[in-house]
Amino acid sequence: MVCIRLVPHDVSYAEEISKLTSVSEVRNALGMTNAQCSVPGTRDFIRLMQLEEKLGHHISRVILDEGNNIIGVISLKNIDEMQKSCHVGTWLGREYWGKGYNEIAKIEILKIAFEKLHLNYVFAGARLENIRSQKAQAKLPYMTLNVEQQFHYEWKKLEWLEQTPCVLNMVRKEDFLNWYYQDIAVS
């Protein structure tokens, strides 16, 4: 099994994050421009994530692998304390795809969402053309798929932010915690 650590953003990570996002498969999946993937663009992103966390809107973490290499980013976005919800977003560098890092990172960030922030729902959207992301979400045993009609406002908000058609999935607190603690008990 792979191991990861989630660490707060630091501007010193900008060059390595920029290298990872500049790979066309990653950049295109994220809908990013070359300017956003540049080192200055990445520094701006990191500073924005630090500010958004201070304001209580986001919690974004850099994902480190077993060798403390930066492999991606995972974020709880648009935290809504009144609705007890947020959105999760994850990306990994191309060379880390398909190795189990995404699932482990999601578990760690969902523990923060449900146990520390006491949220009830974490939405996981994906661009309609991002089949890879949709398949990764569908593999997660605690994920409820296709909640677009049940959470129409969240779905439309996501599509507006992404400026493209999206699917909307969701993790319910009770589904995740039941799965997580059952998995620990069995291990």
PDB file of C-alpha atoms in Angstrom:
ATOM      1  CA  MET A   1       0.000   0.000   0.000  1.00  0.00           C
ATOM      2  CA  VAL A   2       1.221   3.492  -0.820  1.00  0.00           C
ATOM      3  CA  CYS A   3       1.692   6.144   1.852  1.00  0.00           C
ATOM      4  CA  ILE A   4       1.173   9.881   1.575  1.00  0.00           C
ATOM      5  CA  ARG A   5       1.381  12.976   3.734  1.00  0.00           C
ATOM      6  CA  LEU A   6      -0.705  16.095   3.307  1.00  0.00           C
ATOM      7  CA  VAL A   7       1.169  19.318   4.051  1.00  0.00           C
ATOM      8  CA  PRO A   8       0.162  22.990   3.874  1.00  0.00           C
ATOM      9  CA  HIS A   9       1.088  24.974   0.783  1.00  0.00           C
ATOM     10  CA  ASP A  10       4.380  26.833   0.729  1.00  0.00           C
ATOM     11  CA  VAL A  11       5.663  29.127  -2.004  1.00  0.00           C
ATOM     12  CA  SER A  12       8.869  27.068  -2.049  1.00  0.00           C
ATOM     13  CA  TYR A  13       6.821  24.272  -3.695  1.00  0.00           C
ATOM     14  CA  ALA A  14       5.919  26.419  -6.717  1.00  0.00           C
ATOM     15  CA  GLU A  15       8.583  25.140  -9.096  1.00  0.00           C
ATOM     16  CA  GLU A  16       7.824  21.459  -8.503  1.00  0.00           C
ATOM     17  CA  ILE A  17       4.041  21.959  -8.655  1.00  0.00           C
ATOM     18  CA  SER A  18       4.506  23.946 -11.874  1.00  0.00           C
ATOM     19  CA  LYS A  19       6.458  21.057 -13.431  1.00  0.00           C
ATOM     20  CA  LEU A  20       3.653  18.634 -12.584  1.00  0.00           C
ATOM     21  CA  THR A  21       0.808  20.831 -13.866  1.00  0.00           C
ATOM     22  CA  SER A  22       2.675  21.740 -17.056  1.00  0.00           C
ATOM     23  CA  VAL A  23       2.349  18.185 -18.392  1.00  0.00           C
ATOM     24  CA  SER A  24      -0.368  18.398 -21.048  1.00  0.00           C
ATOM     25  CA  GLU A  25      -2.554  15.578 -19.659  1.00  0.00           C
ATOM     26  CA  VAL A  26      -2.662  17.248 -16.230  1.00  0.00           C
ATOM     27  CA  ARG A  27      -3.024  20.812 -17.533  1.00  0.00           C
ATOM     28  CA  ASN A  28      -5.838  19.823 -19.900  1.00  0.00           C
ATOM     29  CA  ALA A  29      -7.694  17.774 -17.263  1.00  0.00           C
ATOM     30  CA  LEU A  30      -7.589  20.790 -14.952  1.00  0.00           C
ATOM     31  CA  GLY A  31      -8.553  23.242 -17.684  1.00  0.00           C
ATOM     32  CA  MET A  32      -5.499  25.369 -16.874  1.00  0.00           C
ATOM     33  CA  THR A  33      -3.656  27.782 -19.138  1.00  0.00           C
ATOM     34  CA  ASN A  34       0.101  27.807 -19.675  1.00  0.00           C
ATOM     35  CA  ALA A  35       0.255  31.013 -17.609  1.00  0.00           C
ATOM     36  CA  GLN A  36      -1.529  29.325 -14.689  1.00  0.00           C
ATOM     37  CA  CYS A  37       0.952  26.418 -14.867  1.00  0.00           C
ATOM     38  CA  SER A  38       4.005  28.681 -14.940  1.00  0.00           C
ATOM     39  CA  VAL A  39       6.100  29.177 -11.799  1.00  0.00           C
ATOM     40  CA  PRO A  40       4.704  32.725 -11.255  1.00  0.00           C
ATOM     41  CA  GLY A  41       1.162  31.440 -11.875  1.00  0.00           C
ATOM     42  CA  THR A  42       1.740  28.619  -9.408  1.00  0.00           C
ATOM     43  CA  ARG A  43       3.060  31.074  -6.801  1.00  0.00           C
ATOM     44  CA  ASP A  44      -0.137  33.092  -7.243  1.00  0.00           C
ATOM     45  CA  PHE A  45      -2.198  29.909  -6.768  1.00  0.00           C
ATOM     46  CA  ILE A  46      -0.304  29.014  -3.584  1.00  0.00           C
ATOM     47  CA  ARG A  47      -0.774  32.500  -2.127  1.00  0.00           C
ATOM     48  CA  LEU A  48      -4.475  32.359  -3.004  1.00  0.00           C
ATOM     49  CA  MET A  49      -4.843  28.969  -1.279  1.00  0.00           C
ATOM     50  CA  GLN A  50      -3.097  30.335   1.821  1.00  0.00           C
ATOM     51  CA  LEU A  51      -5.448  33.339   1.886  1.00  0.00           C
ATOM     52  CA  GLU A  52      -8.555  31.220   1.252  1.00  0.00           C
ATOM     53  CA  GLU A  53      -7.587  28.969   4.160  1.00  0.00           C
ATOM     54  CA  LYS A  54      -7.161  31.961   6.491  1.00  0.00           C
ATOM     55  CA  LEU A  55     -10.636  33.112   5.448  1.00  0.00           C
ATOM     56  CA  GLY A  56     -12.100  29.646   6.087  1.00  0.00           C
ATOM     57  CA  HIS A  57     -13.171  29.076   2.478  1.00  0.00           C
ATOM     58  CA  HIS A  58     -10.709  26.342   1.449  1.00  0.00           C
ATOM     59  CA  ILE A  59      -8.322  23.813   2.913  1.00  0.00           C
ATOM     60  CA  SER A  60      -5.762  22.848   0.308  1.00  0.00           C
ATOM     61  CA  ARG A  61      -2.850  20.487   0.856  1.00  0.00           C
ATOM     62  CA  VAL A  62       0.169  19.401  -1.113  1.00  0.00           C
ATOM     63  CA  ILE A  63       0.391  15.610  -1.421  1.00  0.00           C
ATOM     64  CA  LEU A  64       3.798  14.077  -0.664  1.00  0.00           C
ATOM     65  CA  ASP A  65       4.671  10.457  -1.416  1.00  0.00           C
ATOM     66  CA  GLU A  66       6.752   8.045   0.668  1.00  0.00           C
ATOM     67  CA  GLY A  67       9.964   9.792  -0.406  1.00  0.00           C
ATOM     68  CA  ASN A  68       8.579  13.269   0.409  1.00  0.00           C
ATOM     69  CA  ASN A  69       8.252  14.064  -3.304  1.00  0.00           C
ATOM     70  CA  ILE A  70       5.478  16.452  -4.299  1.00  0.00           C
ATOM     71  CA  ILE A  71       2.990  14.422  -6.324  1.00  0.00           C
ATOM     72  CA  GLY A  72      -0.152  16.586  -6.413  1.00  0.00           C
ATOM     73  CA  VAL A  73      -2.664  18.739  -4.582  1.00  0.00           C
ATOM     74  CA  ILE A  74      -5.966  18.007  -2.864  1.00  0.00           C
ATOM     75  CA  SER A  75      -8.401  20.671  -1.696  1.00  0.00           C
ATOM     76  CA  LEU A  76     -11.641  21.144   0.178  1.00  0.00           C
ATOM     77  CA  LYS A  77     -13.155  24.095  -1.678  1.00  0.00           C
ATOM     78  CA  ASN A  78     -16.093  26.410  -1.117  1.00  0.00           C
ATOM     79  CA  ILE A  79     -16.542  25.340   2.503  1.00  0.00           C
ATOM     80  CA  ASP A  80     -20.081  26.283   3.552  1.00  0.00           C
ATOM     81  CA  GLU A  81     -20.510  26.064   7.318  1.00  0.00           C
ATOM     82  CA  MET A  82     -24.241  26.819   7.108  1.00  0.00           C
ATOM     83  CA  GLN A  83     -24.943  24.021   4.607  1.00  0.00           C
ATOM     84  CA  LYS A  84     -22.256  21.797   6.181  1.00  0.00           C
ATOM     85  CA  SER A  85     -20.790  21.075   2.751  1.00  0.00           C
ATOM     86  CA  CYS A  86     -17.849  21.683   0.442  1.00  0.00           C
ATOM     87  CA  HIS A  87     -16.347  20.422  -2.800  1.00  0.00           C
ATOM     88  CA  VAL A  88     -13.218  18.282  -3.111  1.00  0.00           C
ATOM     89  CA  GLY A  89     -10.707  18.621  -5.897  1.00  0.00           C
ATOM     90  CA  THR A  90      -7.617  16.524  -6.506  1.00  0.00           C
ATOM     91  CA  TRP A  91      -4.950  16.268  -9.125  1.00  0.00           C
ATOM     92  CA  LEU A  92      -1.808  14.174  -9.343  1.00  0.00           C
ATOM     93  CA  GLY A  93       1.259  14.436 -11.535  1.00  0.00           C
ATOM     94  CA  ARG A  94       1.034  12.159 -14.584  1.00  0.00           C
ATOM     95  CA  GLU A  95       3.681   9.718 -13.350  1.00  0.00           C
ATOM     96  CA  TYR A  96       1.665   9.090 -10.163  1.00  0.00           C
ATOM     97  CA  TRP A  97      -1.587   8.092 -11.875  1.00  0.00           C
ATOM     98  CA  GLY A  98      -2.940   4.617 -11.236  1.00  0.00           C
ATOM     99  CA  LYS A  99      -0.792   3.889  -8.182  1.00  0.00           C
ATOM    100  CA  GLY A 100      -3.365   4.370  -5.406  1.00  0.00           C
ATOM    101  CA  TYR A 101      -2.274   7.833  -4.264  1.00  0.00           C
ATOM    102  CA  ASN A 102      -5.572   9.509  -5.184  1.00  0.00           C
ATOM    103  CA  GLU A 103      -7.652   7.160  -3.037  1.00  0.00           C
ATOM    104  CA  ILE A 104      -5.359   7.518  -0.010  1.00  0.00           C
ATOM    105  CA  ALA A 105      -5.275  11.328  -0.343  1.00  0.00           C
ATOM    106  CA  LYS A 106      -9.081  11.418  -0.552  1.00  0.00           C
ATOM    107  CA  ILE A 107      -9.368   9.383   2.650  1.00  0.00           C
ATOM    108  CA  GLU A 108      -7.087  11.801   4.506  1.00  0.00           C
ATOM    109  CA  ILE A 109      -8.851  14.953   3.309  1.00  0.00           C
ATOM    110  CA  LEU A 110     -12.306  13.447   3.963  1.00  0.00           C
ATOM    111  CA  LYS A 111     -11.289  12.722   7.561  1.00  0.00           C
ATOM    112  CA  ILE A 112     -10.534  16.446   7.886  1.00  0.00           C
ATOM    113  CA  ALA A 113     -13.867  17.382   6.295  1.00  0.00           C
ATOM    114  CA  PHE A 114     -15.993  15.118   8.460  1.00  0.00           C
ATOM    115  CA  GLU A 115     -14.106  14.815  11.749  1.00  0.00           C
ATOM    116  CA  LYS A 116     -12.501  18.251  12.101  1.00  0.00           C
ATOM    117  CA  LEU A 117     -14.824  20.512  10.124  1.00  0.00           C
ATOM    118  CA  HIS A 118     -17.955  18.463  10.964  1.00  0.00           C
ATOM    119  CA  LEU A 119     -19.344  18.747   7.442  1.00  0.00           C
ATOM    120  CA  ASN A 120     -22.156  16.468   6.249  1.00  0.00           C
ATOM    121  CA  TYR A 121     -21.514  16.441   2.487  1.00  0.00           C
ATOM    122  CA  VAL A 122     -18.451  16.658   0.282  1.00  0.00           C
ATOM    123  CA  PHE A 123     -19.241  17.078  -3.403  1.00  0.00           C
ATOM    124  CA  ALA A 124     -16.931  15.633  -6.035  1.00  0.00           C
ATOM    125  CA  GLY A 125     -17.469  16.977  -9.494  1.00  0.00           C
ATOM    126  CA  ALA A 126     -15.776  16.133 -12.751  1.00  0.00           C
ATOM    127  CA  ARG A 127     -15.808  17.687 -16.173  1.00  0.00           C
ATOM    128  CA  LEU A 128     -17.900  15.567 -18.531  1.00  0.00           C
ATOM    129  CA  GLU A 129     -14.872  15.031 -20.783  1.00  0.00           C
ATOM    130  CA  ASN A 130     -12.689  13.937 -17.833  1.00  0.00           C
ATOM    131  CA  ILE A 131     -13.519  10.229 -17.974  1.00  0.00           C
ATOM    132  CA  ARG A 132     -10.438   9.342 -15.921  1.00  0.00           C
ATOM    133  CA  SER A 133     -11.680  11.402 -12.957  1.00  0.00           C
ATOM    134  CA  GLN A 134     -15.188   9.982 -13.248  1.00  0.00           C
ATOM    135  CA  LYS A 135     -13.852   6.420 -13.215  1.00  0.00           C
ATOM    136  CA  ALA A 136     -11.634   7.163 -10.202  1.00  0.00           C
ATOM    137  CA  GLN A 137     -14.617   8.556  -8.272  1.00  0.00           C
ATOM    138  CA  ALA A 138     -16.821   5.593  -9.223  1.00  0.00           C
ATOM    139  CA  LYS A 139     -14.301   3.185  -7.660  1.00  0.00           C
ATOM    140  CA  LEU A 140     -14.650   4.740  -4.204  1.00  0.00           C
ATOM    141  CA  PRO A 141     -17.012   2.592  -2.089  1.00  0.00           C
ATOM    142  CA  TYR A 142     -18.344   5.556  -0.101  1.00  0.00           C
ATOM    143  CA  MET A 143     -19.126   7.756  -3.139  1.00  0.00           C
ATOM    144  CA  THR A 144     -22.744   8.392  -4.209  1.00  0.00           C
ATOM    145  CA  LEU A 145     -22.820   8.923  -7.962  1.00  0.00           C
ATOM    146  CA  ASN A 146     -24.938  11.213 -10.126  1.00  0.00           C
ATOM    147  CA  VAL A 147     -26.525  13.516  -7.537  1.00  0.00           C
ATOM    148  CA  GLU A 148     -27.077  16.323 -10.058  1.00  0.00           C
ATOM    149  CA  GLN A 149     -30.859  16.372  -9.605  1.00  0.00           C
ATOM    150  CA  GLN A 150     -30.794  16.000  -5.828  1.00  0.00           C
ATOM    151  CA  PHE A 151     -28.279  18.866  -5.521  1.00  0.00           C
ATOM    152  CA  HIS A 152     -29.187  20.871  -8.614  1.00  0.00           C
ATOM    153  CA  TYR A 153     -27.821  24.172  -7.264  1.00  0.00           C
ATOM    154  CA  GLU A 154     -24.408  22.638  -6.461  1.00  0.00           C
ATOM    155  CA  TRP A 155     -24.267  21.025  -9.897  1.00  0.00           C
ATOM    156  CA  LYS A 156     -25.096  24.257 -11.727  1.00  0.00           C
ATOM    157  CA  LYS A 157     -22.636  26.197  -9.558  1.00  0.00           C
ATOM    158  CA  LEU A 158     -19.928  23.686 -10.509  1.00  0.00           C
ATOM    159  CA  GLU A 159     -20.729  23.960 -14.208  1.00  0.00           C
ATOM    160  CA  TRP A 160     -20.666  27.747 -13.976  1.00  0.00           C
ATOM    161  CA  LEU A 161     -17.263  27.695 -12.247  1.00  0.00           C
ATOM    162  CA  GLU A 162     -15.818  25.172 -14.702  1.00  0.00           C
ATOM    163  CA  GLN A 163     -17.519  26.734 -17.748  1.00  0.00           C
ATOM    164  CA  THR A 164     -18.228  23.260 -19.116  1.00  0.00           C
ATOM    165  CA  PRO A 165     -20.710  20.394 -18.557  1.00  0.00           C
ATOM    166  CA  CYS A 166     -19.935  18.390 -15.412  1.00  0.00           C
ATOM    167  CA  VAL A 167     -21.112  15.397 -13.419  1.00  0.00           C
ATOM    168  CA  LEU A 168     -21.712  15.725  -9.683  1.00  0.00           C
ATOM    169  CA  ASN A 169     -21.064  13.001  -7.136  1.00  0.00           C
ATOM    170  CA  MET A 170     -21.065  13.189  -3.360  1.00  0.00           C
ATOM    171  CA  VAL A 171     -19.677  11.671  -0.191  1.00  0.00           C
ATOM    172  CA  ARG A 172     -22.052  11.637   2.783  1.00  0.00           C
ATOM    173  CA  LYS A 173     -20.469  11.841   6.213  1.00  0.00           C
ATOM    174  CA  GLU A 174     -22.190   8.707   7.511  1.00  0.00           C
ATOM    175  CA  ASP A 175     -21.281   6.672   4.409  1.00  0.00           C
ATOM    176  CA  PHE A 176     -17.615   7.599   4.629  1.00  0.00           C
ATOM    177  CA  LEU A 177     -17.232   7.192   8.391  1.00  0.00           C
ATOM    178  CA  ASN A 178     -19.081   3.848   8.392  1.00  0.00           C
ATOM    179  CA  TRP A 179     -16.829   2.608   5.596  1.00  0.00           C
ATOM    180  CA  TYR A 180     -13.662   4.017   7.170  1.00  0.00           C
ATOM    181  CA  TYR A 181     -14.181   2.630  10.665  1.00  0.00           C
ATOM    182  CA  GLN A 182     -15.432  -0.720   9.339  1.00  0.00           C
ATOM    183  CA  ASP A 183     -12.298  -0.938   7.178  1.00  0.00           C
ATOM    184  CA  ILE A 184     -10.083  -0.189  10.198  1.00  0.00           C
ATOM    185  CA  ALA A 185     -11.896  -2.803  12.307  1.00  0.00           C
ATOM    186  CA  VAL A 186     -11.365  -5.445   9.625  1.00  0.00           C
ATOM    187  CA  SER A 187      -7.674  -4.568   9.086  1.00  0.00           C
TER     188      SER A 187
END
